[in-house]
Tab-separated table of C-alpha atoms in Angstrom:
chain	number	residue	atom	x	y	z
A	8	UNK	CA	92.820	80.054	103.568
A	9	UNK	CA	93.632	81.399	107.033
A	10	UNK	CA	93.324	84.874	108.501
A	11	UNK	CA	96.517	85.580	110.444
A	12	UNK	CA	97.039	86.919	113.932
A	13	UNK	CA	100.569	88.307	113.997
A	14	UNK	CA	103.142	89.147	116.645
A	15	UNK	CA	104.419	92.715	116.952
A	16	UNK	CA	108.038	92.899	118.092
A	17	UNK	CA	108.804	95.744	120.568
A	18	UNK	CA	112.449	96.366	119.636
A	19	UNK	CA	113.842	99.600	121.080
A	20	UNK	CA	114.349	101.209	117.647
A	21	UNK	CA	110.683	100.814	116.698
A	22	UNK	CA	108.251	103.664	116.100
A	23	UNK	CA	105.710	104.280	118.842
A	24	UNK	CA	103.010	105.322	116.355
A	25	UNK	CA	103.469	104.005	112.778
A	26	UNK	CA	102.124	100.451	113.070
A	27	UNK	CA	99.287	101.547	115.372
A	28	UNK	CA	98.241	104.233	112.864
A	29	UNK	CA	98.212	101.713	110.024
A	30	UNK	CA	96.125	99.296	112.097
A	31	UNK	CA	93.777	102.104	113.174
A	32	UNK	CA	94.305	101.512	116.902
A	33	UNK	CA	95.537	103.641	119.778
A	34	UNK	CA	99.333	103.596	120.263
A	35	UNK	CA	100.518	101.798	123.375
A	36	UNK	CA	103.273	104.325	124.020
A	37	UNK	CA	105.860	101.557	123.607
A	38	UNK	CA	108.054	100.947	120.539
A	39	UNK	CA	106.494	98.691	117.904
A	40	UNK	CA	109.225	97.741	115.460
A	41	UNK	CA	108.080	94.782	113.366
A	42	UNK	CA	104.935	92.770	112.728
A	43	UNK	CA	105.879	89.265	111.569
A	44	UNK	CA	103.764	87.330	109.063
A	45	UNK	CA	104.868	83.801	108.349
A	46	UNK	CA	106.060	80.587	109.942
A	47	UNK	CA	109.335	81.668	111.543
A	48	UNK	CA	109.646	79.602	114.770
A	49	UNK	CA	110.578	82.741	116.709
A	50	UNK	CA	107.088	84.222	116.262
A	51	UNK	CA	104.856	82.201	113.913
A	52	UNK	CA	101.570	83.716	112.802
A	53	UNK	CA	98.536	82.155	114.439
A	54	UNK	CA	95.602	80.742	112.486
A	55	UNK	CA	92.295	79.088	113.329
A	56	UNK	CA	94.105	75.777	112.797
A	57	UNK	CA	97.006	76.592	115.123
A	58	UNK	CA	100.433	78.253	114.694
A	59	UNK	CA	101.301	78.517	111.001
A	60	UNK	CA	104.590	76.608	111.359
A	61	UNK	CA	102.712	73.660	112.911
A	62	UNK	CA	100.001	73.819	110.238
A	63	UNK	CA	102.679	73.578	107.540
A	64	UNK	CA	104.561	70.804	109.355
A	65	UNK	CA	101.426	68.633	109.360
A	66	UNK	CA	101.198	68.585	105.542
A	67	UNK	CA	103.928	70.594	103.749
A	68	UNK	CA	102.922	69.448	100.258
A	69	UNK	CA	99.308	70.509	100.814
A	70	UNK	CA	100.143	73.916	102.288
A	71	UNK	CA	103.206	74.857	100.226
A	72	UNK	CA	102.746	72.899	97.014
A	73	UNK	CA	104.964	70.086	95.768
A	74	UNK	CA	107.175	72.353	93.644
A	75	UNK	CA	107.999	74.667	96.559
A	76	UNK	CA	108.741	71.732	98.864
A	77	UNK	CA	110.989	70.134	96.237
A	78	UNK	CA	112.922	73.373	95.790
A	79	UNK	CA	113.079	74.843	99.304
A	80	UNK	CA	112.186	72.024	101.662
A	81	UNK	CA	109.120	71.571	103.906
A	82	UNK	CA	109.001	75.108	105.293
A	83	UNK	CA	107.748	78.509	104.198
A	84	UNK	CA	110.824	80.016	102.488
A	85	UNK	CA	110.090	83.667	103.324
A	86	UNK	CA	109.137	85.944	106.199
A	87	UNK	CA	106.956	89.009	105.554
A	88	UNK	CA	107.004	92.000	107.909
A	89	UNK	CA	105.694	95.438	108.542
A	90	UNK	CA	108.790	97.361	109.654
A	91	UNK	CA	108.494	100.690	111.485
A	92	UNK	CA	111.803	102.395	112.274
A	93	UNK	CA	111.646	105.278	114.733
A	94	UNK	CA	115.416	105.168	115.291
A	95	UNK	CA	118.318	103.698	113.290
A	96	UNK	CA	118.732	99.935	113.227
A	97	UNK	CA	122.174	98.399	113.624
A	98	UNK	CA	124.556	98.703	110.698
A	99	UNK	CA	124.691	95.143	109.344
A	100	UNK	CA	125.398	92.661	106.565
A	101	UNK	CA	124.059	89.210	105.723
A	102	UNK	CA	126.042	86.184	104.448
A	103	UNK	CA	125.490	84.376	101.182
A	104	UNK	CA	124.244	80.792	101.266
A	105	UNK	CA	127.694	79.164	101.230
A	106	UNK	CA	129.024	81.499	103.929
A	107	UNK	CA	125.949	80.851	106.099
A	108	UNK	CA	126.360	77.082	105.816
A	109	UNK	CA	130.077	77.269	106.618
A	110	UNK	CA	129.550	79.618	109.548
A	111	UNK	CA	126.689	77.610	111.000
A	112	UNK	CA	128.556	74.303	110.743
A	113	UNK	CA	131.656	75.862	112.328
A	114	UNK	CA	129.780	77.256	115.335
A	115	UNK	CA	127.843	74.003	115.725
A	116	UNK	CA	131.075	71.970	115.695
A	117	UNK	CA	132.593	74.295	118.337
A	118	UNK	CA	129.522	73.903	120.532
A	119	UNK	CA	128.575	77.589	120.560
A	120	UNK	CA	125.066	77.744	122.107
A	121	UNK	CA	122.442	78.852	119.599
A	122	UNK	CA	121.320	81.633	121.965
A	123	UNK	CA	124.827	82.814	122.883
A	124	UNK	CA	125.157	86.608	122.478
A	125	UNK	CA	128.402	86.152	120.514
A	126	UNK	CA	126.945	83.598	118.090
A	127	UNK	CA	126.782	84.859	114.476
A	128	UNK	CA	124.852	82.111	112.681
A	129	UNK	CA	121.442	81.050	113.975
A	130	UNK	CA	120.777	78.869	110.925
A	131	UNK	CA	122.400	77.688	107.691
A	132	UNK	CA	120.449	79.963	105.360
A	133	UNK	CA	121.148	83.263	103.624
A	134	UNK	CA	119.049	86.359	104.269
A	135	UNK	CA	118.523	88.498	101.181
A	136	UNK	CA	115.777	91.054	101.784
A	137	UNK	CA	113.614	93.683	100.121
A	138	UNK	CA	112.123	96.766	101.801
A	139	UNK	CA	109.254	98.625	100.128
A	140	UNK	CA	108.371	102.056	101.530
A	141	UNK	CA	104.828	102.827	102.685
A	142	UNK	CA	105.914	106.277	103.908
A	143	UNK	CA	108.992	108.314	103.120
A	144	UNK	CA	111.767	105.957	104.259
A	145	UNK	CA	115.428	106.737	105.034
A	146	UNK	CA	118.220	104.185	104.971
A	147	UNK	CA	121.859	103.466	104.244
A	148	UNK	CA	122.763	101.001	101.490
A	149	UNK	CA	126.131	99.983	100.056
A	150	UNK	CA	129.480	101.763	99.997
A	151	UNK	CA	129.984	105.183	98.492
A	152	UNK	CA	132.798	105.742	96.035
A	153	UNK	CA	135.897	106.076	98.289
A	154	UNK	CA	136.677	109.565	96.980
A	155	UNK	CA	133.136	110.721	97.772
A	156	UNK	CA	133.416	109.217	101.252
A	157	UNK	CA	136.776	110.951	101.728
A	158	UNK	CA	135.293	114.307	100.725
A	159	UNK	CA	132.367	113.821	103.136
A	160	UNK	CA	134.710	113.019	106.037
A	161	UNK	CA	137.119	115.827	105.158
A	162	UNK	CA	134.278	118.344	105.104
A	163	UNK	CA	133.716	117.832	108.819
A	164	UNK	CA	137.062	119.445	109.642
A	165	UNK	CA	137.878	116.852	112.338
A	166	UNK	CA	141.659	116.278	112.540
A	167	UNK	CA	141.414	112.686	113.774
A	168	UNK	CA	139.605	111.699	110.568
A	169	UNK	CA	142.545	112.716	108.355
A	170	UNK	CA	144.181	109.223	108.313
A	171	UNK	CA	140.923	107.754	107.009
A	172	UNK	CA	140.633	110.492	104.389
A	173	UNK	CA	144.189	109.803	103.225
A	174	UNK	CA	143.561	106.053	102.987
A	175	UNK	CA	140.414	106.572	100.953
A	176	UNK	CA	142.326	108.736	98.472
A	177	UNK	CA	145.478	106.636	98.288
A	178	UNK	CA	144.398	103.030	97.764
A	179	UNK	CA	142.389	101.101	95.190
A	180	UNK	CA	138.678	100.969	95.949
A	181	UNK	CA	138.436	97.598	97.712
A	182	UNK	CA	141.599	98.097	99.762
A	183	UNK	CA	140.619	101.613	100.801
A	184	UNK	CA	137.160	100.626	102.017
A	185	UNK	CA	138.463	97.514	103.788
A	186	UNK	CA	141.279	99.336	105.581
A	187	UNK	CA	139.142	102.243	106.724
A	188	UNK	CA	136.291	100.078	108.012
A	189	UNK	CA	138.802	97.833	109.802
A	190	UNK	CA	140.545	100.834	111.346
A	191	UNK	CA	137.270	102.350	112.533
A	192	UNK	CA	136.013	99.133	114.143
A	193	UNK	CA	139.330	98.256	115.823
A	194	UNK	CA	140.283	101.746	117.063
A	195	UNK	CA	140.814	102.447	120.752
A	196	UNK	CA	137.274	102.830	122.160
A	197	UNK	CA	138.017	105.997	124.137
A	198	UNK	CA	139.766	107.703	121.243
A	199	UNK	CA	136.994	106.678	118.852
A	200	UNK	CA	134.308	107.965	121.226
A	201	UNK	CA	136.103	111.307	121.341
A	202	UNK	CA	136.276	111.411	117.533
A	203	UNK	CA	132.574	110.588	117.223
A	204	UNK	CA	131.767	113.384	119.673
A	205	UNK	CA	133.637	115.856	117.451
A	206	UNK	CA	131.988	114.427	114.329
A	207	UNK	CA	128.564	114.779	115.916
A	208	UNK	CA	129.099	118.432	116.781
A	209	UNK	CA	130.361	119.201	113.268
A	210	UNK	CA	127.525	117.301	111.584
A	211	UNK	CA	124.916	119.125	113.669
A	212	UNK	CA	126.503	122.476	112.794
A	213	UNK	CA	126.812	121.785	109.064
A	214	UNK	CA	123.452	120.064	108.452
A	215	UNK	CA	122.548	119.293	104.845
A	216	UNK	CA	124.246	116.061	103.726
A	217	UNK	CA	125.504	115.600	107.290
A	218	UNK	CA	122.057	115.749	108.919
A	219	UNK	CA	121.350	111.979	108.706
A	220	UNK	CA	124.618	111.213	110.500
A	221	UNK	CA	123.932	113.779	113.206
A	222	UNK	CA	120.633	111.970	113.763
A	223	UNK	CA	122.381	108.599	113.953
A	224	UNK	CA	124.911	109.959	116.447
A	225	UNK	CA	122.080	111.284	118.621
A	226	UNK	CA	120.830	107.718	119.056
A	227	UNK	CA	124.281	106.091	119.315
A	228	UNK	CA	126.657	108.587	120.988
A	229	UNK	CA	130.303	107.586	120.716
A	230	UNK	CA	129.575	104.520	118.555
A	231	UNK	CA	132.186	103.808	115.826
A	232	UNK	CA	129.265	102.885	113.575
A	233	UNK	CA	128.631	106.636	113.155
A	234	UNK	CA	131.904	106.894	111.178
A	235	UNK	CA	131.257	103.612	109.358
A	236	UNK	CA	127.824	104.901	108.334
A	237	UNK	CA	129.441	107.820	106.517
A	238	UNK	CA	131.124	105.351	104.164
A	239	UNK	CA	127.673	104.313	102.900
A	240	UNK	CA	125.118	105.789	100.517
A	241	UNK	CA	122.232	107.622	102.143
A	242	UNK	CA	118.922	106.716	100.437
A	243	UNK	CA	115.470	108.263	100.789
A	244	UNK	CA	112.649	106.142	99.364
A	245	UNK	CA	109.273	107.556	98.400
A	246	UNK	CA	106.134	105.451	98.990
A	247	UNK	CA	106.091	102.523	96.575
A	248	UNK	CA	109.856	102.546	96.002
A	249	UNK	CA	112.000	99.678	97.265
A	250	UNK	CA	115.555	98.523	97.966
A	251	UNK	CA	116.920	95.013	97.454
A	252	UNK	CA	119.729	94.070	99.845
A	253	UNK	CA	121.862	91.137	98.761
A	254	UNK	CA	124.630	89.278	100.554
A	255	UNK	CA	127.597	91.264	101.828
A	256	UNK	CA	126.024	94.700	101.295
A	257	UNK	CA	126.269	96.856	104.450
A	258	UNK	CA	123.032	98.629	105.259
A	259	UNK	CA	120.828	100.125	107.950
A	260	UNK	CA	117.282	101.467	108.096
A	261	UNK	CA	116.969	104.878	109.734
A	262	UNK	CA	113.346	106.011	109.745
A	263	UNK	CA	110.006	105.164	108.162
A	264	UNK	CA	107.352	102.484	107.635
A	265	UNK	CA	107.675	99.753	105.041
A	266	UNK	CA	106.788	96.231	103.961
A	267	UNK	CA	109.829	93.962	104.243
A	268	UNK	CA	110.285	90.461	102.884
A	269	UNK	CA	113.283	88.198	103.364
A	270	UNK	CA	114.452	84.637	103.121
A	271	UNK	CA	113.511	82.777	106.292
A	272	UNK	CA	116.758	83.324	108.212
A	273	UNK	CA	118.057	85.124	111.278
A	274	UNK	CA	121.711	85.561	110.256
A	275	UNK	CA	123.073	89.070	110.907
A	276	UNK	CA	126.639	90.335	111.286
A	277	UNK	CA	126.750	93.789	112.817
A	278	UNK	CA	129.138	96.629	111.950
A	279	UNK	CA	128.052	99.129	114.605
A	280	UNK	CA	125.175	101.247	115.909
A	281	UNK	CA	124.447	98.537	118.454
A	282	UNK	CA	125.374	97.384	121.951
A	283	UNK	CA	125.365	93.802	120.612
A	284	UNK	CA	128.367	91.680	119.647
A	285	UNK	CA	130.460	92.835	116.675
A	286	UNK	CA	132.696	90.046	115.336
A	287	UNK	CA	135.142	92.104	113.279
A	288	UNK	CA	137.129	89.246	111.644
A	289	UNK	CA	133.971	87.405	110.557
A	290	UNK	CA	132.377	90.655	109.437
A	291	UNK	CA	135.368	91.447	107.223
A	292	UNK	CA	135.057	87.982	105.659
A	293	UNK	CA	131.430	88.636	104.711
A	294	UNK	CA	131.403	92.296	103.608
A	295	UNK	CA	131.717	93.020	99.893
A	296	UNK	CA	134.069	95.981	99.656
A	297	UNK	CA	132.831	97.557	96.466
A	298	UNK	CA	131.204	100.900	95.796
A	299	UNK	CA	127.655	100.537	94.506
A	300	UNK	CA	124.693	102.650	93.548
A	301	UNK	CA	121.735	101.931	95.852
A	302	UNK	CA	119.553	100.807	92.931
A	303	UNK	CA	116.099	102.027	93.905
A	304	UNK	CA	113.422	99.631	92.609
A	305	UNK	CA	110.048	100.664	91.248
A	306	UNK	CA	107.393	98.048	90.527
A	307	UNK	CA	106.870	96.754	87.014
A	308	UNK	CA	103.213	96.455	86.012
A	309	UNK	CA	101.918	93.300	84.345
A	310	UNK	CA	98.922	93.248	81.953
A	311	UNK	CA	96.633	91.970	84.730
A	312	UNK	CA	97.405	94.892	87.055
A	313	UNK	CA	99.945	93.209	89.323
A	314	UNK	CA	102.944	95.436	90.158
A	315	UNK	CA	106.041	93.267	90.714
A	316	UNK	CA	109.285	94.150	92.479
A	317	UNK	CA	111.879	92.284	90.440
A	318	UNK	CA	114.707	90.650	92.434
A	319	UNK	CA	117.249	87.882	91.700
A	320	UNK	CA	115.907	85.745	94.573
A	321	UNK	CA	113.525	82.785	94.286
A	322	UNK	CA	112.748	82.329	98.007
A	323	UNK	CA	110.441	85.319	97.773
A	324	UNK	CA	108.515	87.368	95.247
A	325	UNK	CA	106.813	90.594	96.342
A	326	UNK	CA	104.140	92.418	94.379
A	327	UNK	CA	101.145	94.641	95.007
A	328	UNK	CA	97.721	95.404	93.613
A	329	UNK	CA	96.417	98.973	93.797
A	330	UNK	CA	92.660	98.562	93.405
A	331	UNK	CA	90.634	101.634	92.340
A	332	UNK	CA	86.874	102.092	92.629
A	333	UNK	CA	85.059	99.842	90.167
A	334	UNK	CA	88.083	97.634	89.408
A	335	UNK	CA	87.462	94.022	88.427
A	336	UNK	CA	88.504	91.269	90.806
A	337	UNK	CA	91.886	89.584	90.296
A	338	UNK	CA	92.380	85.820	90.302
A	339	UNK	CA	95.427	85.105	92.492
A	340	UNK	CA	95.181	81.309	92.508
A	341	UNK	CA	98.729	79.917	92.385
A	342	UNK	CA	100.669	76.669	92.747
A	343	UNK	CA	102.754	78.273	95.496
A	344	UNK	CA	101.946	79.491	99.045
A	345	UNK	CA	100.966	83.145	99.490
A	346	UNK	CA	100.538	85.742	102.197
A	347	UNK	CA	98.308	88.687	101.287
A	348	UNK	CA	98.589	91.896	103.324
A	349	UNK	CA	96.241	94.879	103.086
A	350	UNK	CA	97.940	98.246	103.684
A	351	UNK	CA	95.218	100.685	102.569
A	352	UNK	CA	91.471	100.750	102.001
A	353	UNK	CA	89.369	97.600	102.274
A	354	UNK	CA	89.948	94.500	100.168
A	355	UNK	CA	88.099	91.209	99.981
A	356	UNK	CA	90.197	88.037	99.718
A	357	UNK	CA	88.227	84.937	98.772
A	358	UNK	CA	86.323	83.333	101.634
A	359	UNK	CA	88.525	85.109	104.205
A	360	UNK	CA	86.324	88.177	103.786
A	361	UNK	CA	87.246	91.841	104.128
A	362	UNK	CA	90.757	92.881	105.136
A	363	UNK	CA	91.448	96.270	106.730
A	364	UNK	CA	94.922	97.858	106.759
A	365	UNK	CA	97.405	95.656	108.615
A	366	UNK	CA	95.322	92.485	108.261
A	367	UNK	CA	96.656	89.470	106.376
A	368	UNK	CA	95.840	85.942	105.228
A	369	UNK	CA	97.819	82.807	104.393
A	370	UNK	CA	96.711	81.139	101.169
A	371	UNK	CA	97.833	77.511	100.671
A	372	UNK	CA	99.080	76.380	97.268
A	373	UNK	CA	96.342	75.802	94.685
A	374	UNK	CA	93.698	77.456	96.900
A	375	UNK	CA	91.161	79.323	94.775
A	376	UNK	CA	91.723	83.013	95.549
A	377	UNK	CA	90.305	86.274	94.233
A	378	UNK	CA	90.994	89.788	95.497
A	379	UNK	CA	88.692	92.765	95.005
A	380	UNK	CA	87.665	96.019	96.662
A	381	UNK	CA	89.223	99.465	96.903
A	382	UNK	CA	92.684	99.638	98.419
A	383	UNK	CA	96.221	98.275	98.234
A	384	UNK	CA	97.233	94.694	98.936
A	385	UNK	CA	100.744	93.216	98.922
A	386	UNK	CA	101.264	89.669	97.695
A	387	UNK	CA	104.175	87.587	99.005
A	388	UNK	CA	104.972	84.232	97.396
A	389	UNK	CA	107.908	82.243	95.965
A	390	UNK	CA	109.311	81.357	92.555
A	391	UNK	CA	109.231	77.578	92.253
């Protein structure tokens, strides 16, 4: 097995302290948004044998196991991250597998450069994801019931929001949400900026349920995504709780530290809260306009002490072991590839030795592996 050296991404929305505190090092003073663990070509983990993507390329069946290669191809199907949000991320959705393949093939056939700022599809894969909170974690996930969204907007007392309120009351659910989001994202920029300024002032004055949106507006003044965000459910996770985000579900992370796992893809369509490209027609093709409950996940314990976060996705499976003083070791040997990440205490993983918080290892398929110690370790693997 291989101890991993991982890249920390300095995106502007990242916390300046959360990842450093977990690692037990001094903060740099710069944002540290994500620590990537895996074989994504954009920032592969490094091992004593070389970059993890190159290690896997040399012998996929050995590293990943024949079943995983047969099902997902000769690459690690997931990307594991520590995610530390100090400011809201962009409001976004991800395509399903068919939509991703269609979009990627279309942009390839039109010769859109892969690094073009207006390109939507970097690959032909979907990007379902799961975020598990390590601290209290705020986010937005899925559409509210249109009537609830209408009441929230109406409570601000901003006249220019009245057409949206009326639409949300008047139409069936899907039509109401589609028309309002379309209207918000295609409105005259100057008029929308003025509306968002009024909304911000009202949200700051009212507080309570409006406080998260006042915070968003502070980071993205005048952005139409502030109004779009109010159409979504606000969620606050407690440590150990998680959210699964499937295709077409609009979402954004606002604040907190968590462990995130996703299918190995980079496909994002943005709805706002960003200076980056927003492709409204393609976005409207991908978004699922249905009101949903956020569906907070709590881990389900197995008889051997593994706590599993159940999702409908096979490209990844996330679980954790919370190891108390005097606990027996756990045999984690599996026919699939694994990444093990310590987030608390001190745990021993096979011949890789002791892991402190923030340290991780890659375990090839069939590699004999035991975990012991006192602490918490997350286990990322696949269902093959």
